[in-house]
Amino acid sequence: MHDSDNFKKIFPSFSDELIDEIETNAIHQSYKAGDVIMRTGQYINNTILVTKGQIKIYREGENGGEFFMYYLQPGQACAVSMICATRSQTSQIMAKVVEDVELIMIPLSLMEKWMMKFRSWYEFVLFTYRTRFEEVLEVVDSIAFRAMDERLEFYLKRHAEACSCKDLKLSHQEIATELNTSREVISRLLKKMEQRGLVRLHRNQIELLT
Amino acid sequence: MHDSDNFKKIFPSFSDELIDEIETNAIHQSYKAGDVIMRTGQYINNTILVTKGQIKIYREGENGGEFFMYYLQPGQACAVSMICATRSQTSQIMAKVVEDVELIMIPLSLMEKWMMKFRSWYEFVLFTYRTRFEEVLEVVDSIAFRAMDERLEFYLKRHAEACSCKDLKLSHQEIATELNTSREVISRLLKKMEQRGLVRLHRNQIELLT
DNA sequence: TGTTCTATGTGATAAATGTTACTGTGTATA
DNA sequence: TATACACAGTAACATTTATCACATAGAACA
């Protein structure tokens, strides 16, 4: 199977001309689970498109916190990389690979040119901005208006959606870090959820029952 | 003074051709302090540019909360209105007038056309997306990583920047609502700040000393 | 098998925040 | 002036979250 067939499946909205351009110009990269693709403060000169694997996007606190924001999945682009690339600014976020990743990097200059040249690229970029902005607003909701128990449920739901499964491979410590709280709090809240029949707890795994 | 001279001052990056287009096509509106320009769930068909006055943007909670996100000021555009207008989506935020406002509304169809036609418009739109995204990320920081005392200081700082003054006309209740906490908590924390010499408290007014 | 390590459970306690109740005080207005 | 009202201060208490201390259980491995 050719790359172009792949692209067409992963980015169905892209026009054939755009896919040709991508194929001739893009830089391919792959990363292993656990790799950090992008760090806070790092300069960005490329827009990133994900073709395979799973990436998690975090906002880093001053004292080493890693607050989970959203997933980046095949067929999606890093909104922050688009934003920063536009002005060769430094990254405001940190990106960590959860599942081995393949991605395409598009230099700033091209990404700008394509905005005018390819309608489907223009729409993809705006769609990316829009959906991420809305997702971040939902995150604001969850922290601004909800207590930890609801935030935990929100967190678990989003992870289930990302992996399209009901068995989440997460330790309590990991969850605590990504919600910026302590493990004990998460253990207790999960226990309560188990008593309410919402989950079943295993070692390194949380089974959603809803 | 003609409108075009005004525009040129308020939106210095706009090209003359763009300003001409705006003048011939835009709809002018004005609102009084206290008016709600946009409600959560409302349909948006126009992009909004502010030429005068002050607007506050809130995220609304399910139980009636009004969480303050950021200010919208002369020379700025509502990023959410741009995003939503693109797909005639409903608003994710609520906009309230703080100080009598004059604004320009640009229909969806034009705003799209201009992206391709006027470089300065294209750059303005992307700049708006970028700066708002970054501002919202800072808001996430403040709630995710900081306790209420620091959040209050952050809040006061942003308000001082918005009005370019050190005397904030805010009641404790107002602040509490916008930070989604209770008045008593704000009163206590402000009192502590006063004891630390950071502010001086008056009725309906907080004087910043730093 | 025995040892070590990581993950989890849980009690005790501290600190931050939320809630209720009541007081006083300045402002506006009848 | 008298009254009503919004705003602010504060005590007492409830709840939530953070921290410390330690116990147990399963997995990995010598």
XYZ file of C-alpha atoms (C1' of nucleotides) in Angstrom:
480
model
C 0.000 0.000 0.000
C 1.331 3.428 -0.912
C 1.644 6.245 1.536
C -0.941 8.237 -0.361
C -3.540 5.513 0.236
C -2.686 5.715 3.905
C -2.968 9.464 4.038
C -6.262 9.364 2.261
C -7.652 7.129 4.984
C -6.163 8.981 7.902
C -6.877 12.483 6.573
C -9.977 11.934 4.467
C -10.637 15.641 4.079
C -7.309 16.348 2.334
C -7.430 16.904 -1.405
C -5.248 14.793 -3.712
C -3.102 17.798 -4.575
C -2.471 18.469 -0.919
C -1.540 14.864 -0.289
C 0.946 15.028 -3.171
C 2.498 18.128 -1.628
C 2.739 16.472 1.734
C 4.391 13.406 0.280
C 7.054 15.346 -1.537
C 7.845 17.780 1.279
C 7.087 16.300 4.641
C 9.601 14.885 7.076
C 8.656 11.571 8.652
C 9.497 10.797 12.245
C 8.734 8.047 14.688
C 8.876 7.920 18.471
C 8.621 5.222 21.106
C 6.196 5.095 23.993
C 7.474 7.295 26.787
C 9.359 9.695 24.513
C 8.776 13.370 25.035
C 8.257 14.948 21.616
C 7.946 18.521 22.738
C 8.860 20.331 25.925
C 7.597 23.541 27.424
C 9.812 26.409 26.310
C 11.192 24.605 23.273
C 11.190 26.352 19.892
C 8.859 24.981 17.262
C 9.472 25.286 13.575
C 7.207 22.577 12.275
C 3.580 21.686 12.360
C 2.981 18.140 13.499
C 0.501 15.697 11.967
C -0.045 12.348 13.636
C -0.452 9.307 11.405
C -0.134 6.551 14.001
C -0.077 6.059 17.773
C -1.191 8.117 20.731
C 0.182 11.306 22.222
C -0.837 13.054 25.406
C -0.612 16.820 25.752
C 0.226 18.339 29.143
C 0.492 21.749 30.647
C 3.480 21.912 32.974
C 3.395 23.670 36.333
C 6.296 25.568 37.816
C 6.898 22.954 40.490
C 7.030 20.008 38.110
C 3.330 19.246 37.787
C 2.040 17.627 34.594
C -1.566 18.543 34.043
C -3.255 16.449 31.364
C -5.034 18.481 28.691
C -5.949 16.232 25.775
C -5.039 13.375 23.462
C -3.538 13.728 20.014
C -4.492 10.897 17.700
C -4.013 9.719 14.112
C -5.639 12.151 11.719
C -5.103 15.058 14.064
C -2.614 17.889 14.242
C -1.054 19.645 17.182
C -2.876 22.968 17.425
C -0.119 24.447 19.542
C 2.499 23.542 16.973
C 0.448 25.352 14.340
C 0.050 28.379 16.528
C 3.655 28.541 17.591
C 5.071 27.719 14.184
C 3.311 30.768 12.816
C 5.584 33.021 14.826
C 8.393 30.631 15.654
C 7.371 30.888 19.281
C 8.233 28.542 22.097
C 5.908 25.745 23.089
C 3.402 26.303 25.858
C 2.837 22.611 26.357
C 4.553 19.247 26.705
C 3.794 16.259 24.463
C 4.467 12.699 25.589
C 4.089 9.514 23.541
C 1.735 6.949 25.047
C 1.772 4.443 22.213
C 4.480 4.233 19.523
C 3.966 7.135 17.184
C 4.561 8.016 13.568
C 4.222 11.576 12.523
C 4.795 14.070 9.750
C 6.494 17.388 10.238
C 5.698 20.281 7.972
C 7.988 23.307 7.905
C 6.514 26.645 8.846
C 6.994 28.177 5.399
C 5.052 25.435 3.655
C 2.264 25.370 6.161
C 1.703 29.082 5.525
C 1.795 28.698 1.750
C -0.716 25.882 1.833
C -3.237 28.002 3.708
C -3.739 30.056 0.559
C -3.179 27.245 -1.923
C -5.268 24.361 -0.602
C -8.782 24.885 0.596
C -8.760 21.541 2.397
C -5.632 22.515 4.339
C -7.107 25.853 5.325
C -10.215 24.146 6.612
C -8.219 21.516 8.432
C -6.176 24.151 10.241
C -9.236 26.112 11.314
C -11.016 22.932 12.339
C -8.016 22.004 14.468
C -7.972 25.382 16.192
C -11.663 25.257 16.815
C -11.890 21.755 18.259
C -8.866 22.239 20.513
C -10.103 25.538 21.790
C -13.397 23.937 22.678
C -11.674 20.995 24.302
C -9.565 23.289 26.453
C -12.712 25.185 27.452
C -14.203 21.908 28.639
C -11.078 21.291 30.672
C -11.496 24.711 32.249
C -15.056 23.738 33.115
C -13.984 20.588 34.824
C -11.423 22.319 37.047
C -13.348 25.529 37.652
C -16.739 24.070 38.510
C -16.243 20.493 39.662
C -14.790 18.736 42.669
C -12.230 15.976 42.387
C -14.730 13.109 42.221
C -16.399 14.513 39.113
C -13.101 15.504 37.602
C -11.909 11.925 38.022
C -14.978 10.579 36.215
C -14.434 13.110 33.416
C -10.809 12.035 33.185
C -11.638 8.338 32.999
C -14.298 8.947 30.385
C -11.904 10.801 28.134
C -9.313 8.069 28.434
C -11.869 5.427 27.579
C -12.817 7.399 24.484
C -9.184 7.729 23.447
C -8.466 4.002 23.574
C -11.995 2.960 22.586
C -11.998 0.447 25.378
C -13.272 -0.049 28.917
C -10.041 -1.320 30.454
C -7.747 1.541 31.278
C -4.117 0.695 31.956
C -3.449 3.383 34.511
C -1.936 3.418 37.971
C -3.461 5.556 40.682
C -0.218 7.504 40.878
C -0.359 8.303 37.180
C -3.911 9.602 37.422
C -3.041 11.659 40.489
C -0.132 13.301 38.695
C -2.216 14.156 35.640
C -4.976 15.692 37.759
C -2.449 17.416 39.998
C -3.559 15.777 43.225
C -2.207 12.978 45.419
C -2.411 9.221 44.969
C -4.307 8.700 48.218
C -7.093 10.963 47.059
C -7.430 9.046 43.800
C -7.329 5.660 45.567
C -10.119 6.718 47.915
C -12.292 8.205 45.183
C -11.841 5.151 42.975
C -12.825 2.957 45.911
C -16.009 4.953 46.276
C -16.693 4.603 42.566
C -16.218 0.859 42.901
C -18.731 0.799 45.760
C -21.173 2.711 43.582
C -20.699 0.050 40.903
C -19.118 2.363 38.353
C -15.768 0.619 38.052
C -13.925 -2.546 39.007
C -10.379 -2.079 40.268
C -7.381 -4.217 39.397
C -3.673 -3.760 39.639
C -2.612 -1.183 37.024
C -6.003 -1.391 35.454
C -9.403 0.187 35.875
C -12.382 -1.492 34.327
C -15.282 0.812 33.501
C -18.690 -0.757 34.021
C -20.943 2.020 32.758
C -12.642 62.536 12.201
C -13.692 59.816 9.772
C -14.304 56.251 10.778
C -11.350 55.135 8.692
C -8.993 57.275 10.738
C -10.434 55.666 13.829
C -10.047 52.151 12.480
C -6.511 52.851 11.483
C -5.688 53.744 15.045
C -7.558 50.922 16.688
C -6.526 48.234 14.216
C -3.147 49.479 13.053
C -2.291 46.223 11.305
C -5.247 46.410 8.905
C -4.494 47.409 5.340
C -6.326 50.336 3.740
C -8.198 48.029 1.390
C -9.403 45.952 4.310
C -10.565 49.033 6.176
C -12.510 50.117 3.100
C -14.178 46.723 2.970
C -15.049 46.868 6.641
C -16.527 50.349 6.300
C -18.783 49.407 3.425
C -19.932 46.073 4.827
C -19.812 46.021 8.582
C -22.747 46.441 10.911
C -22.193 48.803 13.815
C -23.661 48.099 17.226
C -23.430 49.591 20.662
C -24.205 48.187 24.098
C -24.518 49.573 27.583
C -22.610 48.449 30.646
C -24.272 45.368 32.048
C -25.644 44.143 28.720
C -25.017 40.550 27.791
C -23.865 40.474 24.183
C -23.607 36.747 23.797
C -25.003 33.850 25.778
C -23.892 30.253 26.047
C -25.775 28.176 23.518
C -26.697 31.098 21.298
C -26.083 30.863 17.544
C -23.389 33.088 16.137
C -23.351 34.313 12.571
C -20.985 37.226 12.893
C -17.457 37.877 13.917
C -17.197 40.636 16.491
C -14.580 43.395 16.514
C -14.432 45.763 19.457
C -13.773 49.433 18.756
C -14.624 50.914 22.147
C -15.344 49.862 25.727
C -14.668 46.744 27.770
C -16.158 43.271 27.583
C -15.618 40.356 29.915
C -15.774 36.785 28.650
C -17.102 34.056 30.954
C -17.525 30.335 30.868
C -20.854 29.361 32.399
C -21.280 26.390 34.711
C -24.329 24.163 34.785
C -25.464 25.508 38.141
C -25.314 29.166 37.178
C -21.638 29.841 37.817
C -19.871 32.547 35.817
C -16.191 31.828 35.576
C -14.137 34.763 34.307
C -11.849 33.922 31.394
C -10.534 37.127 29.835
C -11.146 40.695 28.749
C -12.024 41.814 25.246
C -10.803 45.308 24.456
C -10.706 47.829 21.627
C -8.607 46.511 18.753
C -9.428 42.923 19.606
C -11.814 40.370 18.202
C -13.783 37.630 19.867
C -11.913 34.420 19.040
C -14.930 32.325 19.897
C -17.123 34.290 17.504
C -14.599 33.605 14.751
C -14.458 29.952 15.558
C -18.186 29.515 15.860
C -19.057 31.672 12.886
C -16.960 29.388 10.730
C -19.445 26.582 11.254
C -22.446 28.528 12.478
C -22.039 26.815 15.804
C -23.440 27.852 19.147
C -21.428 29.922 21.555
C -19.385 28.204 24.241
C -19.057 31.368 26.279
C -20.931 34.348 27.659
C -19.912 37.963 26.979
C -20.894 40.783 29.306
C -20.289 44.505 28.816
C -18.321 46.167 31.615
C -17.972 49.604 30.070
C -20.190 50.978 27.276
C -19.179 49.256 24.088
C -19.116 49.915 20.372
C -18.479 47.060 18.046
C -18.508 45.938 14.455
C -20.123 42.767 13.261
C -18.871 41.021 10.188
C -21.010 38.350 8.548
C -19.601 34.859 8.269
C -19.464 34.877 4.461
C -17.326 38.019 4.336
C -15.004 36.967 7.080
C -14.223 33.813 5.092
C -13.698 35.694 1.844
C -11.324 38.138 3.480
C -9.079 35.347 4.722
C -8.000 34.721 1.156
C -8.225 38.305 -0.028
C -6.484 40.328 2.673
C -3.212 39.246 4.138
C -3.652 41.574 7.102
C -7.022 40.012 7.930
C -5.621 36.505 7.722
C -2.835 37.442 10.083
C -5.194 39.179 12.460
C -7.416 36.108 12.680
C -4.504 33.781 13.356
C -3.039 36.216 15.859
C -6.381 36.303 17.651
C -6.592 32.527 17.832
C -3.065 32.254 19.068
C -3.211 34.882 21.800
C -6.564 33.646 23.131
C -5.434 30.056 23.155
C -2.398 31.057 25.147
C -4.478 33.153 27.512
C -6.822 30.256 28.174
C -3.826 28.017 28.828
C -2.703 30.491 31.478
C -6.133 30.337 33.029
C -5.863 26.544 33.142
C -2.538 26.962 34.925
C -3.999 29.198 37.531
C -6.809 26.802 38.417
C -4.910 23.557 37.983
C -1.778 24.428 39.915
C -2.598 27.234 42.303
C -4.600 27.680 45.486
C -7.200 30.387 45.887
C -4.834 32.991 47.354
C -2.604 32.926 44.285
C -5.562 32.760 41.949
C -6.947 35.889 43.576
C -3.662 37.739 43.045
C -3.614 36.607 39.404
C -7.191 37.794 39.021
C -6.492 41.213 40.500
C -3.394 41.634 38.374
C -5.311 40.942 35.185
C -8.012 43.412 36.132
C -5.440 46.090 36.901
C -3.904 45.510 33.469
C -7.294 45.761 31.788
C -8.177 49.141 33.290
C -4.571 50.362 33.458
C -5.146 51.515 36.983
C -4.537 50.492 40.582
C -8.020 51.133 41.922
C -10.295 48.245 41.100
C -14.021 48.871 41.422
C -14.997 45.387 42.492
C -17.087 44.026 45.332
C -15.973 40.890 47.143
C -19.109 39.153 45.937
C -18.302 39.937 42.324
C -14.794 38.521 42.624
C -16.105 35.434 44.387
C -18.591 34.768 41.598
C -15.988 35.152 38.887
C -13.580 32.795 40.647
C -16.376 30.399 41.500
C -15.908 30.539 45.249
C -17.729 32.265 48.118
C -17.578 35.859 49.289
C -16.317 34.895 52.748
C -13.274 33.211 51.259
C -12.443 36.281 49.191
C -12.961 38.592 52.172
C -10.594 36.485 54.267
C -7.924 36.308 51.589
C -8.144 40.026 50.820
C -7.767 40.772 54.512
C -4.612 38.678 54.562
C -3.322 40.514 51.504
C -4.000 43.800 53.270
C -2.032 42.580 56.302
C 0.834 41.665 53.971
C 0.699 45.198 52.608
C -0.294 44.200 49.076
C -3.614 46.046 48.952
C -5.729 48.581 50.786
C -9.420 47.775 51.100
C -12.307 50.188 50.651
C -15.979 49.843 50.018
C -16.446 48.596 46.436
C -12.838 49.279 45.733
C -9.504 47.542 46.055
C -6.378 49.598 45.864
C -3.296 47.750 44.693
C -0.091 48.835 46.402
C 2.457 46.772 44.490
C 11.497 -20.074 47.527
C 12.554 -15.875 49.494
C 13.463 -11.047 48.518
C 12.503 -6.752 46.583
C 9.791 -3.496 44.419
C 5.696 -1.268 42.941
C 0.891 -0.587 43.513
C -2.773 -0.158 46.495
C -5.631 0.382 50.952
C -6.530 2.969 54.939
C -6.297 5.548 59.360
C -4.962 9.879 61.580
C -4.332 14.490 61.154
C -3.625 19.110 59.036
C -4.894 22.654 56.007
C -7.839 24.832 52.719
C -12.211 25.864 51.331
C -17.336 26.012 51.773
C -21.431 27.091 54.633
C -24.254 29.236 58.096
C -25.169 32.789 60.985
C -24.801 37.033 62.754
C -22.763 41.908 63.233
C -21.668 46.367 61.878
C -21.237 50.171 58.540
C -21.740 53.189 54.820
C -25.135 54.657 51.057
C -29.218 55.641 49.059
C -33.722 56.854 49.409
C -38.436 57.410 51.287
C -34.266 61.839 59.883
C -35.490 57.199 59.597
C -35.392 53.128 57.019
C -33.839 49.839 53.907
C -30.234 47.756 51.622
C -25.861 46.332 49.773
C -21.288 45.470 51.363
C -17.929 43.815 54.442
C -15.960 41.403 58.793
C -15.813 37.408 61.417
C -16.799 33.274 64.308
C -18.164 28.468 64.272
C -18.523 24.507 61.985
C -18.715 21.050 57.890
C -16.530 19.234 54.047
C -12.947 18.447 50.914
C -8.359 17.831 49.891
C -3.395 17.233 51.268
C 0.022 14.926 53.949
C 2.110 11.451 56.816
C 2.474 6.896 58.366
C 2.136 2.343 57.789
C 0.077 -2.215 56.216
C -0.870 -5.503 52.625
C -0.814 -7.643 48.119
C 0.813 -8.921 43.725
C 4.718 -9.015 40.326
C 9.417 -9.527 39.199
C 13.469 -11.674 39.947
C 17.677 -13.501 42.228
